[in-house]
PDB file of N, CA, C and O in Angstrom:
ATOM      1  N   UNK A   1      10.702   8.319   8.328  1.00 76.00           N
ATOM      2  CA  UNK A   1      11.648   8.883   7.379  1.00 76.00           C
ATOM      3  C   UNK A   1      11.376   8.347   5.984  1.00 76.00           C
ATOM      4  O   UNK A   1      11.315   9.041   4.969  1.00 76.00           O
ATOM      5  N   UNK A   2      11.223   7.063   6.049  1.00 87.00           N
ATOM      6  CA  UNK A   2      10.884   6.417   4.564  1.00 87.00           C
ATOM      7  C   UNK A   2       9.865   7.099   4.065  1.00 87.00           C
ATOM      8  O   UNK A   2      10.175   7.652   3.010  1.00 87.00           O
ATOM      9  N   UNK A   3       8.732   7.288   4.413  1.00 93.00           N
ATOM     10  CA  UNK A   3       7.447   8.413   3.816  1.00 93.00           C
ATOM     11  C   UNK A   3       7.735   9.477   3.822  1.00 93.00           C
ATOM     12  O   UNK A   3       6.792  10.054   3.281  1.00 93.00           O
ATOM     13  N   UNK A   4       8.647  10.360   4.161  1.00 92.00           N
ATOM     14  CA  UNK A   4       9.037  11.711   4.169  1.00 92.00           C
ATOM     15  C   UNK A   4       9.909  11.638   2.548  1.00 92.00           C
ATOM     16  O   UNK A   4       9.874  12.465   1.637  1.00 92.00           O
ATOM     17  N   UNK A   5      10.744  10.176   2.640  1.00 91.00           N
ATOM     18  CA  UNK A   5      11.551  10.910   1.147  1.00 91.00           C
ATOM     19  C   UNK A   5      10.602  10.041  -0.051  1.00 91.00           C
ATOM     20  O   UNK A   5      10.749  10.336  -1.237  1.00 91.00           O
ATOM     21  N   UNK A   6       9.652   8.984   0.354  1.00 94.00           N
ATOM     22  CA  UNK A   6       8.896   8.809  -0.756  1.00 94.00           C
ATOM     23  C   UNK A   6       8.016  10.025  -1.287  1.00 94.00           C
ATOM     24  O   UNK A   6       7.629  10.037  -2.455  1.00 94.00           O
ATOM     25  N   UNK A   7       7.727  10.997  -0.438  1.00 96.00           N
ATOM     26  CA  UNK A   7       6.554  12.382  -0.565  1.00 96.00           C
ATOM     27  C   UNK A   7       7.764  13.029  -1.275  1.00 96.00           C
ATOM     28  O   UNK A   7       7.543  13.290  -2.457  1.00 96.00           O
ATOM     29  N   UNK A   8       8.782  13.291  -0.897  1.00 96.00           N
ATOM     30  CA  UNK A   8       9.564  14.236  -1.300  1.00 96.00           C
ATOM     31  C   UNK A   8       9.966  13.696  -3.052  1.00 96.00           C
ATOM     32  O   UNK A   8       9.969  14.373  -4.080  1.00 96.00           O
ATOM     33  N   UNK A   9      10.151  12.822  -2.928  1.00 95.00           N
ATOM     34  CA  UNK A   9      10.761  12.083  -3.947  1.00 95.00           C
ATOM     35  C   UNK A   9       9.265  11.833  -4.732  1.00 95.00           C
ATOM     36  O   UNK A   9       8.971  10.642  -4.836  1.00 95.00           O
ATOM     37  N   UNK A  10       8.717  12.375  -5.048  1.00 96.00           N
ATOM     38  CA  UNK A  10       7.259  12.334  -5.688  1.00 96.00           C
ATOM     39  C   UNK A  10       6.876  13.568  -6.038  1.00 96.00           C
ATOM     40  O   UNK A  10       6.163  13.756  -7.024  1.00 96.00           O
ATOM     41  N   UNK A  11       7.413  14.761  -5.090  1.00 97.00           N
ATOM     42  CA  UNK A  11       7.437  16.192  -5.413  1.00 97.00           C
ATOM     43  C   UNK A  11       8.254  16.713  -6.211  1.00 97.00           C
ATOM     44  O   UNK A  11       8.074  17.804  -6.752  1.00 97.00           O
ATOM     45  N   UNK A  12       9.579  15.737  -6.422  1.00 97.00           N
ATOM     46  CA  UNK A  12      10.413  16.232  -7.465  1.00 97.00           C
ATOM     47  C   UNK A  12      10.622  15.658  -8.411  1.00 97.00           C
ATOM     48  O   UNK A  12      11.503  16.006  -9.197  1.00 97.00           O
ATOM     49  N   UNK A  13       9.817  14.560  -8.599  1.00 97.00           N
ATOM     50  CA  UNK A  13       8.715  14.386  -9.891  1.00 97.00           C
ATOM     51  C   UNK A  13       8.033  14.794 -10.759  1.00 97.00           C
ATOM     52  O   UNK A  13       8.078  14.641 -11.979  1.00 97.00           O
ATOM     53  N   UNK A  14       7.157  15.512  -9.891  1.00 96.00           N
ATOM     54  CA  UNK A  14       6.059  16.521 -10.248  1.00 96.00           C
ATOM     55  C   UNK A  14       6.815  17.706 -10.825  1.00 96.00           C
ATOM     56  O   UNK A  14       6.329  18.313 -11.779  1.00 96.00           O
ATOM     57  N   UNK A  15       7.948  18.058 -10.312  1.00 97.00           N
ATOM     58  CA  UNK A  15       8.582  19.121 -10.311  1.00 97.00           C
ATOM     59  C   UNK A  15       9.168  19.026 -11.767  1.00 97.00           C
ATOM     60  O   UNK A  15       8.967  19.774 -12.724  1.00 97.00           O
ATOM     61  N   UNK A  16       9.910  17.955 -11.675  1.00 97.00           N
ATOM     62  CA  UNK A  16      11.096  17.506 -13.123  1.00 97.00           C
ATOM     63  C   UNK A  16       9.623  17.742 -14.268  1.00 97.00           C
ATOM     64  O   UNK A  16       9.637  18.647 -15.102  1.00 97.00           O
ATOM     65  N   UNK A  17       8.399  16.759 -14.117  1.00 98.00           N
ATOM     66  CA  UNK A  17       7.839  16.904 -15.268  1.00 98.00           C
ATOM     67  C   UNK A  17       7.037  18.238 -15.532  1.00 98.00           C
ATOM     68  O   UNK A  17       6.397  18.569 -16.530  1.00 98.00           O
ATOM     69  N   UNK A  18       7.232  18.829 -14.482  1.00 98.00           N
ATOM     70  CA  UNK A  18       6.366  20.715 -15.064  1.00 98.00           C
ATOM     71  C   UNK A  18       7.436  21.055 -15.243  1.00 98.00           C
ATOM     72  O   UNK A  18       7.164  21.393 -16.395  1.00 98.00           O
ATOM     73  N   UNK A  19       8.601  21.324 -15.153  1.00 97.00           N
ATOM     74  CA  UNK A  19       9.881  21.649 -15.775  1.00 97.00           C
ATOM     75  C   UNK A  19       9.888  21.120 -17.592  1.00 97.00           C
ATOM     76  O   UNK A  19       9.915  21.959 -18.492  1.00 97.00           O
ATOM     77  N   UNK A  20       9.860  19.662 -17.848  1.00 98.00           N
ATOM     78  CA  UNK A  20       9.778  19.331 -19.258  1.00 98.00           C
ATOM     79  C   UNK A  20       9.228  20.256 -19.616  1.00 98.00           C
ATOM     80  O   UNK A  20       9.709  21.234 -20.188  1.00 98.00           O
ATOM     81  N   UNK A  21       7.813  19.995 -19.227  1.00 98.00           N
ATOM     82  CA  UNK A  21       6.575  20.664 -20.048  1.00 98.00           C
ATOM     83  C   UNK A  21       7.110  22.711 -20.680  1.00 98.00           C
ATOM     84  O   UNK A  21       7.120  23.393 -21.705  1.00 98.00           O
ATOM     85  N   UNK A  22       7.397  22.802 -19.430  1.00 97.00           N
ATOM     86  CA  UNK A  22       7.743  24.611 -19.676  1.00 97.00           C
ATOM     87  C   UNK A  22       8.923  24.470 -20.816  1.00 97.00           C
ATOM     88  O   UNK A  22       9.062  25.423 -21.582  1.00 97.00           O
ATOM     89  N   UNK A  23       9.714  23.410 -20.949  1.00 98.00           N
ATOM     90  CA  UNK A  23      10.577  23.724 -22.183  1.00 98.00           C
ATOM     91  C   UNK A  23      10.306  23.125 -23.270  1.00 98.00           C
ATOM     92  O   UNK A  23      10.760  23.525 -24.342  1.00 98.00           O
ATOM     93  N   UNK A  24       9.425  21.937 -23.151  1.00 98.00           N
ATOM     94  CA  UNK A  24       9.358  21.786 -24.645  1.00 98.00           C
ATOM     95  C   UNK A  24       7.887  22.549 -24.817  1.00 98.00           C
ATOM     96  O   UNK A  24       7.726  22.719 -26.025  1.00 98.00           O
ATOM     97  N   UNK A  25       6.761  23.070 -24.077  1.00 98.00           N
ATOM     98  CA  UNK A  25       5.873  23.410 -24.373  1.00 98.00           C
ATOM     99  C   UNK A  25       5.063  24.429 -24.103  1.00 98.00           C
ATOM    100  O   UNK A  25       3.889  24.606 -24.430  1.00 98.00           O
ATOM    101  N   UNK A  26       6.007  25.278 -23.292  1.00 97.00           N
ATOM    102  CA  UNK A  26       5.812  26.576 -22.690  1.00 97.00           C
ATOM    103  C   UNK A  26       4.677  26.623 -22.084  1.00 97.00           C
ATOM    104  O   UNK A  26       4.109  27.715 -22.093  1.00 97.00           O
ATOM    105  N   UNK A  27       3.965  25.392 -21.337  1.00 97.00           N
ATOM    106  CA  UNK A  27       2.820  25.227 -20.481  1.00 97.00           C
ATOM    107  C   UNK A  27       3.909  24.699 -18.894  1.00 97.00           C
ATOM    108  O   UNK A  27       4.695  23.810 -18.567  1.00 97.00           O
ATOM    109  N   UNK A  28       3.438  25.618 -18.473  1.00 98.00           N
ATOM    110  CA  UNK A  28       3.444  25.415 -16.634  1.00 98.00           C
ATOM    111  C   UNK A  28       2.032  24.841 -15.635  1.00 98.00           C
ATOM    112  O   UNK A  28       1.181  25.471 -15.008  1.00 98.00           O
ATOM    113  N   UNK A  29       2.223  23.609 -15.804  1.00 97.00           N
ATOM    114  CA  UNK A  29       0.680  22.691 -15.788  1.00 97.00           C
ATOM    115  C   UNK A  29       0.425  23.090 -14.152  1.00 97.00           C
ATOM    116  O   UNK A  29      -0.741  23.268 -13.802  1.00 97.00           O
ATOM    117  N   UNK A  30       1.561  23.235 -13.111  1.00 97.00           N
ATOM    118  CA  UNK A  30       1.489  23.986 -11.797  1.00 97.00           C
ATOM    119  C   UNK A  30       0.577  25.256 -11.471  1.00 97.00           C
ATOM    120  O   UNK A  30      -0.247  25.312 -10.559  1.00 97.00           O
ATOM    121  N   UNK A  31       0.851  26.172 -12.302  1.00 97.00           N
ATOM    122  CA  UNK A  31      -0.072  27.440 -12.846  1.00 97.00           C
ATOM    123  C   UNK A  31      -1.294  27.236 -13.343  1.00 97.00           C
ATOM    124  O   UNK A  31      -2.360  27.622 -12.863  1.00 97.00           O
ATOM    125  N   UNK A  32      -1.111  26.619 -14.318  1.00 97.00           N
ATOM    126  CA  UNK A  32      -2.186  25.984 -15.188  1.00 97.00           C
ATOM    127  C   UNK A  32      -3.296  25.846 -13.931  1.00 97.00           C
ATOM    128  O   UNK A  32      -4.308  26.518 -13.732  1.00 97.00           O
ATOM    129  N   UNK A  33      -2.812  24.878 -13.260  1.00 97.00           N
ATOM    130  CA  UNK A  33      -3.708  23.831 -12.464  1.00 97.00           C
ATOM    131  C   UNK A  33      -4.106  25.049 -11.322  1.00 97.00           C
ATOM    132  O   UNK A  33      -5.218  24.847 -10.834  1.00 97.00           O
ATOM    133  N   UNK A  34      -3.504  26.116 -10.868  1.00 97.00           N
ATOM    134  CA  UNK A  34      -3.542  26.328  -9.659  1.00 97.00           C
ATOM    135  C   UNK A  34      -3.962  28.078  -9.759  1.00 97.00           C
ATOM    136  O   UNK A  34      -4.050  28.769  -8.745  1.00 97.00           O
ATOM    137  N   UNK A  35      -4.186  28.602 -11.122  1.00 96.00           N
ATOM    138  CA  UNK A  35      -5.168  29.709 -11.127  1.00 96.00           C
ATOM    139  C   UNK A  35      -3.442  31.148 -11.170  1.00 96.00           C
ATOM    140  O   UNK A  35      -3.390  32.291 -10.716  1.00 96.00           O
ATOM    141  N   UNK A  36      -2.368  30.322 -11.910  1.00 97.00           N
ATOM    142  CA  UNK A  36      -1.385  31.329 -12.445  1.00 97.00           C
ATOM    143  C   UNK A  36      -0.227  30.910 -11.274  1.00 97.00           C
ATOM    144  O   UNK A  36      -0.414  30.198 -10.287  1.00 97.00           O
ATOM    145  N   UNK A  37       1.164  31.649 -11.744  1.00 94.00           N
ATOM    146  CA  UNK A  37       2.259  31.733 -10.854  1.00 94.00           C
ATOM    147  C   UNK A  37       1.896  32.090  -9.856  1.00 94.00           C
ATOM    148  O   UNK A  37       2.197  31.462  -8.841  1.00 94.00           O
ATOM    149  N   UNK A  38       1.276  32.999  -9.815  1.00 96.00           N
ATOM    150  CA  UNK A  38       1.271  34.439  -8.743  1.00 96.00           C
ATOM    151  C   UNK A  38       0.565  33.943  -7.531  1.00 96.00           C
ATOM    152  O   UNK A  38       0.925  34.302  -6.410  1.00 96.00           O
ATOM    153  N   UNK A  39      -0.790  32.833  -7.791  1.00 97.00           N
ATOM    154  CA  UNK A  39      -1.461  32.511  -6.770  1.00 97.00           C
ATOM    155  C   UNK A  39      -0.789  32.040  -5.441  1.00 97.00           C
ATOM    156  O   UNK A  39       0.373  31.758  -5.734  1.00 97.00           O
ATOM    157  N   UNK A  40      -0.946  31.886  -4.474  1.00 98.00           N
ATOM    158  CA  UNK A  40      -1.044  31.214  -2.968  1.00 98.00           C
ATOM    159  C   UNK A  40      -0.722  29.973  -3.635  1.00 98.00           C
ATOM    160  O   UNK A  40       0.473  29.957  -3.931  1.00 98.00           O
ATOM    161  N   UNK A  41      -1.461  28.720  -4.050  1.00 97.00           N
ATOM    162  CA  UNK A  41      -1.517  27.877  -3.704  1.00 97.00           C
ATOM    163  C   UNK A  41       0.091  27.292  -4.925  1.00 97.00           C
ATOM    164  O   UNK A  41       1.092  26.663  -4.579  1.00 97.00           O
ATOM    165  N   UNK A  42      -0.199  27.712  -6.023  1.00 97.00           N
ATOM    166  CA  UNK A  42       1.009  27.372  -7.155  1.00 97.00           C
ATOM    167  C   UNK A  42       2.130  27.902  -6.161  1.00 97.00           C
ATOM    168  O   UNK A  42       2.749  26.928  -5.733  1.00 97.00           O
ATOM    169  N   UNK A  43       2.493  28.796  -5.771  1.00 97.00           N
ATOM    170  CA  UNK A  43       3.952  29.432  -4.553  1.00 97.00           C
ATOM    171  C   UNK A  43       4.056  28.190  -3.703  1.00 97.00           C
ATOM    172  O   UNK A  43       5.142  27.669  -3.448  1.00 97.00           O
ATOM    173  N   UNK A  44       3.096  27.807  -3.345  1.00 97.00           N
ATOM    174  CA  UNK A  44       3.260  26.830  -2.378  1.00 97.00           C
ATOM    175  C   UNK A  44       3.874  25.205  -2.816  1.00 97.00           C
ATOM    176  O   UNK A  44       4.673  24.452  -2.259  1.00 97.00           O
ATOM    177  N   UNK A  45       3.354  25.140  -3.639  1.00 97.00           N
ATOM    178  CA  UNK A  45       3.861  23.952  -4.953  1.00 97.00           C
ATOM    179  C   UNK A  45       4.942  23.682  -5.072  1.00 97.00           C
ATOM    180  O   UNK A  45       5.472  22.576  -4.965  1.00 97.00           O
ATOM    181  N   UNK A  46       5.624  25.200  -5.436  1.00 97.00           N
ATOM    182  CA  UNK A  46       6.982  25.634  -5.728  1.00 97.00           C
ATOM    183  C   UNK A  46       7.523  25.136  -4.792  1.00 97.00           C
ATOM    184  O   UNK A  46       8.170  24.089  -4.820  1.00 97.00           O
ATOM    185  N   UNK A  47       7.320  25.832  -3.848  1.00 98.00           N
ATOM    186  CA  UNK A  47       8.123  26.147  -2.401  1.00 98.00           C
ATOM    187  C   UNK A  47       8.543  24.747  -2.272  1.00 98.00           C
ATOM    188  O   UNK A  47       9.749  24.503  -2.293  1.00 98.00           O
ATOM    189  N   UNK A  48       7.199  23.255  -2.066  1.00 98.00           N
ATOM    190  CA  UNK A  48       7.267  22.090  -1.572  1.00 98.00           C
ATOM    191  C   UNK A  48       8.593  21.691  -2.200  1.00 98.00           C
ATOM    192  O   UNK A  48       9.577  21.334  -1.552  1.00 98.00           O
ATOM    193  N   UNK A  49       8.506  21.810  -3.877  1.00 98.00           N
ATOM    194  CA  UNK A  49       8.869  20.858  -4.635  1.00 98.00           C
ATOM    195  C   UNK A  49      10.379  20.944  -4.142  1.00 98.00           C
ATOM    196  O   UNK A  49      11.086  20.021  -3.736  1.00 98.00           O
ATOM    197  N   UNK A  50      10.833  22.919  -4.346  1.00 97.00           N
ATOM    198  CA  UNK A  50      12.364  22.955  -4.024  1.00 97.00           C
ATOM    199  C   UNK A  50      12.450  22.683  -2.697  1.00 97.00           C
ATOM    200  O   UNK A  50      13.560  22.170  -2.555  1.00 97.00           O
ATOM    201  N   UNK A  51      11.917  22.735  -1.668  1.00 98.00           N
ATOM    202  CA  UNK A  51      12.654  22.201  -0.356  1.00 98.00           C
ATOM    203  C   UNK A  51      12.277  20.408  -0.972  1.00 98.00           C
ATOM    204  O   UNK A  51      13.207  19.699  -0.589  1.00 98.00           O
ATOM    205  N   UNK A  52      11.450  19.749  -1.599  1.00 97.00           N
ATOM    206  CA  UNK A  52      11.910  18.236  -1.378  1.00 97.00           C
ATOM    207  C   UNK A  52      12.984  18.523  -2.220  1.00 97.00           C
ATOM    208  O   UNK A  52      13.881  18.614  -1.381  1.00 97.00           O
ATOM    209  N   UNK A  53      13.339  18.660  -2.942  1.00 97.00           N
ATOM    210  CA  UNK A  53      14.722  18.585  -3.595  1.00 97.00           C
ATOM    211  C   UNK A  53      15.667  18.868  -2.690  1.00 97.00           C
ATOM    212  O   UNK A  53      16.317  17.831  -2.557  1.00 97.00           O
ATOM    213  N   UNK A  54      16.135  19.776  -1.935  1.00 97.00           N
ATOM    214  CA  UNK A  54      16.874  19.462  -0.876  1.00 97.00           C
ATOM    215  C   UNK A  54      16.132  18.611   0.213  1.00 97.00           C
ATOM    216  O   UNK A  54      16.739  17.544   0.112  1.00 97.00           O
ATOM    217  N   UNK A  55      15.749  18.537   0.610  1.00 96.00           N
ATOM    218  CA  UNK A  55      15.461  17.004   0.984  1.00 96.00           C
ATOM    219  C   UNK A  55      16.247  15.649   0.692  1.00 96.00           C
ATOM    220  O   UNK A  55      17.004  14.931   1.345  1.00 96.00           O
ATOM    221  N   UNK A  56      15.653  15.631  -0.740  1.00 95.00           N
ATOM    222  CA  UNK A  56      16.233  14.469  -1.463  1.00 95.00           C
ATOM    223  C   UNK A  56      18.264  14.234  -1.843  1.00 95.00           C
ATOM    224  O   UNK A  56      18.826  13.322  -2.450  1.00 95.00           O
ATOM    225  N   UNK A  57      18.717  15.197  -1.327  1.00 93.00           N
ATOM    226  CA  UNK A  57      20.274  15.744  -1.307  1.00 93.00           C
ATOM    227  C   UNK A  57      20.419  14.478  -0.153  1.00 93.00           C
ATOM    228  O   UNK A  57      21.143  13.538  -0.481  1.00 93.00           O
ATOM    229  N   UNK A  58      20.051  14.451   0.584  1.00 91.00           N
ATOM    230  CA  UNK A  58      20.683  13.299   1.698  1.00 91.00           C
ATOM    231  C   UNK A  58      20.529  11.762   1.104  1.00 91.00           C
ATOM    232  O   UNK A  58      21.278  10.816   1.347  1.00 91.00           O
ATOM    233  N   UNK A  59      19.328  11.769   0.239  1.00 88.00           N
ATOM    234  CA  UNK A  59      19.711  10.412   0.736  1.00 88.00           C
ATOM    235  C   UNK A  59      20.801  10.310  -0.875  1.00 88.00           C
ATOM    236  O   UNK A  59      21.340   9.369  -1.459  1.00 88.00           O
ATOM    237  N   UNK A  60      20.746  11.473  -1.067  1.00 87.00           N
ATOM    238  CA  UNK A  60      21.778  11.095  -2.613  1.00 87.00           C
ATOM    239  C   UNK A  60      22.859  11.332  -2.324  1.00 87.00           C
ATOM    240  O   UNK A  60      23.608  11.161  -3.286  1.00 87.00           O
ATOM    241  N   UNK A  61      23.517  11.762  -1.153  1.00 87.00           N
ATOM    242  CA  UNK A  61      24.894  12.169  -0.878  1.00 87.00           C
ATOM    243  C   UNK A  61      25.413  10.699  -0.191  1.00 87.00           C
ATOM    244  O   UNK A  61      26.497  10.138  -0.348  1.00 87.00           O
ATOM    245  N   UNK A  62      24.132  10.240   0.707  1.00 85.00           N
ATOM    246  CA  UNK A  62      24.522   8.429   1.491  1.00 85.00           C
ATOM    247  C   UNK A  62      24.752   7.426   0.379  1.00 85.00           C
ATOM    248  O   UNK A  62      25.673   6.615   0.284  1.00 85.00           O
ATOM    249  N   UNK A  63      23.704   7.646  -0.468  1.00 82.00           N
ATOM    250  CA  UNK A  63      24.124   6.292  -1.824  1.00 82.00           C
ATOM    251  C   UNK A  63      25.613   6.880  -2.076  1.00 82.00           C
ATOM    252  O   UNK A  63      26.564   6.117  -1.907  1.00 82.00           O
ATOM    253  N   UNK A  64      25.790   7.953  -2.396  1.00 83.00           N
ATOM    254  CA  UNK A  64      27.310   8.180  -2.843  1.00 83.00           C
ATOM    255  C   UNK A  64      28.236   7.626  -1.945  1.00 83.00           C
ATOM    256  O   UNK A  64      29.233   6.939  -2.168  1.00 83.00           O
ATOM    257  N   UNK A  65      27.716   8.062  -0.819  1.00 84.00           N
ATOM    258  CA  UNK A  65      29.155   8.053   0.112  1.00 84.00           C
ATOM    259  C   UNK A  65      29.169   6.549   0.499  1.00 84.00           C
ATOM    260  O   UNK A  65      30.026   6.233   1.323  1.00 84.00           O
ATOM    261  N   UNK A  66      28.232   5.433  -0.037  1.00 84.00           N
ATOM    262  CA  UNK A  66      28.428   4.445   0.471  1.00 84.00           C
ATOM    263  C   UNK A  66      28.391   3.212  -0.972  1.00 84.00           C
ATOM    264  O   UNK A  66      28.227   1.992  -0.951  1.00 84.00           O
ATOM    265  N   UNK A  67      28.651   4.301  -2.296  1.00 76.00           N
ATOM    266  CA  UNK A  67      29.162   3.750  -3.520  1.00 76.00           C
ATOM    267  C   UNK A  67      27.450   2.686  -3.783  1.00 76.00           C
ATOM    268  O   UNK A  67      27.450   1.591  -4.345  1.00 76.00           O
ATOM    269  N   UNK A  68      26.811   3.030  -3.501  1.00 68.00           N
ATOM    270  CA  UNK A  68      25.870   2.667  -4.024  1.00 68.00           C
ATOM    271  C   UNK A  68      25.117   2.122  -5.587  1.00 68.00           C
ATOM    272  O   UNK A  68      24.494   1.076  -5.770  1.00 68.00           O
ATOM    273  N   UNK A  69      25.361   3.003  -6.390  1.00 64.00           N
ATOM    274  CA  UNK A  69      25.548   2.930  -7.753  1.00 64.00           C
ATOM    275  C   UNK A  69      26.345   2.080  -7.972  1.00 64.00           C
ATOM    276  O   UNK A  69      25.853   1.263  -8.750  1.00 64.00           O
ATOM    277  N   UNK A  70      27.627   1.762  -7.610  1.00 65.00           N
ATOM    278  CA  UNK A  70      28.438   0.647  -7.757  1.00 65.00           C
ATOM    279  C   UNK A  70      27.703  -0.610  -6.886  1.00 65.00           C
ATOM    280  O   UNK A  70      28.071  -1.635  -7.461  1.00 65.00           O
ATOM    281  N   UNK A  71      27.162  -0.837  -6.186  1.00 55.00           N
ATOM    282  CA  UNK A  71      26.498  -1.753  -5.401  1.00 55.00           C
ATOM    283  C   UNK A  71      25.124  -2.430  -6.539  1.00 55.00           C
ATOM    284  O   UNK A  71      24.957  -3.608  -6.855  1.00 55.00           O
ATOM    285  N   UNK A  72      24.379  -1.334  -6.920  1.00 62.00           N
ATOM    286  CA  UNK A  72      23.522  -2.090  -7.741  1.00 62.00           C
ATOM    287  C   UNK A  72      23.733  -2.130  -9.003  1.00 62.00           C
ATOM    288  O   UNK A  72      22.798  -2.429  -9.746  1.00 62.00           O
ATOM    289  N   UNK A  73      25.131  -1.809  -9.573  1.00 61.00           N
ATOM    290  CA  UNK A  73      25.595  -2.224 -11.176  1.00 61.00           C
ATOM    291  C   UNK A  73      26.449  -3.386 -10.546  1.00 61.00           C
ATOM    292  O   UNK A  73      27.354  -3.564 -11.361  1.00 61.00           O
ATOM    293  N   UNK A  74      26.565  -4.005  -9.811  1.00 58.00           N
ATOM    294  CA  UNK A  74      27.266  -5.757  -9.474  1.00 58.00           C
ATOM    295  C   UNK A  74      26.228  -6.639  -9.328  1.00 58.00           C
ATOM    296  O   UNK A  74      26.198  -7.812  -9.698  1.00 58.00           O
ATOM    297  N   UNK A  75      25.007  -5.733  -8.523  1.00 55.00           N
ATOM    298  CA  UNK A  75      24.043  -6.552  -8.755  1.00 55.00           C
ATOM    299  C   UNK A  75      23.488  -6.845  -9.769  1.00 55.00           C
ATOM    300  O   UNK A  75      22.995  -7.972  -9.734  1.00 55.00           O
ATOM    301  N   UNK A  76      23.347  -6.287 -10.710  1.00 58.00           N
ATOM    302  CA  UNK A  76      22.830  -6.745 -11.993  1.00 58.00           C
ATOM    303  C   UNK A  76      23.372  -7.309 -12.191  1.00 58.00           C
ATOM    304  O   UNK A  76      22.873  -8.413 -11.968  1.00 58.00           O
ATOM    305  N   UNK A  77      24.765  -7.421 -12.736  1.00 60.00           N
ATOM    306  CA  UNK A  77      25.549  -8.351 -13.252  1.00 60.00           C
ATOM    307  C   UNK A  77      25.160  -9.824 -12.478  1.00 60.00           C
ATOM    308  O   UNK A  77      24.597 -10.815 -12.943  1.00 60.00           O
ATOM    309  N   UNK A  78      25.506  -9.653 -11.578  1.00 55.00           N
ATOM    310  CA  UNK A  78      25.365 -11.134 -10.519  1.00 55.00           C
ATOM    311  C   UNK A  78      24.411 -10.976  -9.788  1.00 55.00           C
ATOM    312  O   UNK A  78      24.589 -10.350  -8.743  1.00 55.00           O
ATOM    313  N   UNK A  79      23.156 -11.474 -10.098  1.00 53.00           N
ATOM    314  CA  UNK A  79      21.741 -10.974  -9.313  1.00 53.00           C
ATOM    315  C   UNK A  79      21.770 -12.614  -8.161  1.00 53.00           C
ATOM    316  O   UNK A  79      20.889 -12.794  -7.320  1.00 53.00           O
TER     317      UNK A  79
END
């Protein structure tokens, strides 16, 4: 499971920063890289990135539900 949401959590990475790029620079480096939107392999890109993003919904709903964010802002304070 830990390598499933580190992959995932690396895909929506990739994802967030070809997102920047298309707004501040109207380059889609996914396309770019992969021979246009339209191709096979860029669809597939896509596809990964939004299913890791749901993916990545669990383990962000457990930090919530188990106040997490509050867990590592005490830790800082008191390491």
């Amino acid at each position: 499971m830990r390598a499933a949401n580190l992959i995932t959590l690396l895909l929506v990475i990739i994802g967030g920063i070809n997102w920047l790029l298309v707004g501040l620079f109207q380059v889609d480096l996914v396309a770019a890289l992969f021979g246009g939107q339209d191709s096979i392999v860029a669809r597939v890109v896509y596809v990964l990135v939004g299913l890791s993003a749901l993916w990545q919904l669990m383990p962000f709903a457990k930090a919530i539900s188990i106040d997490e964010p509050a867990a590592e802002a005490n830790y800082r304070r008191n390491p």
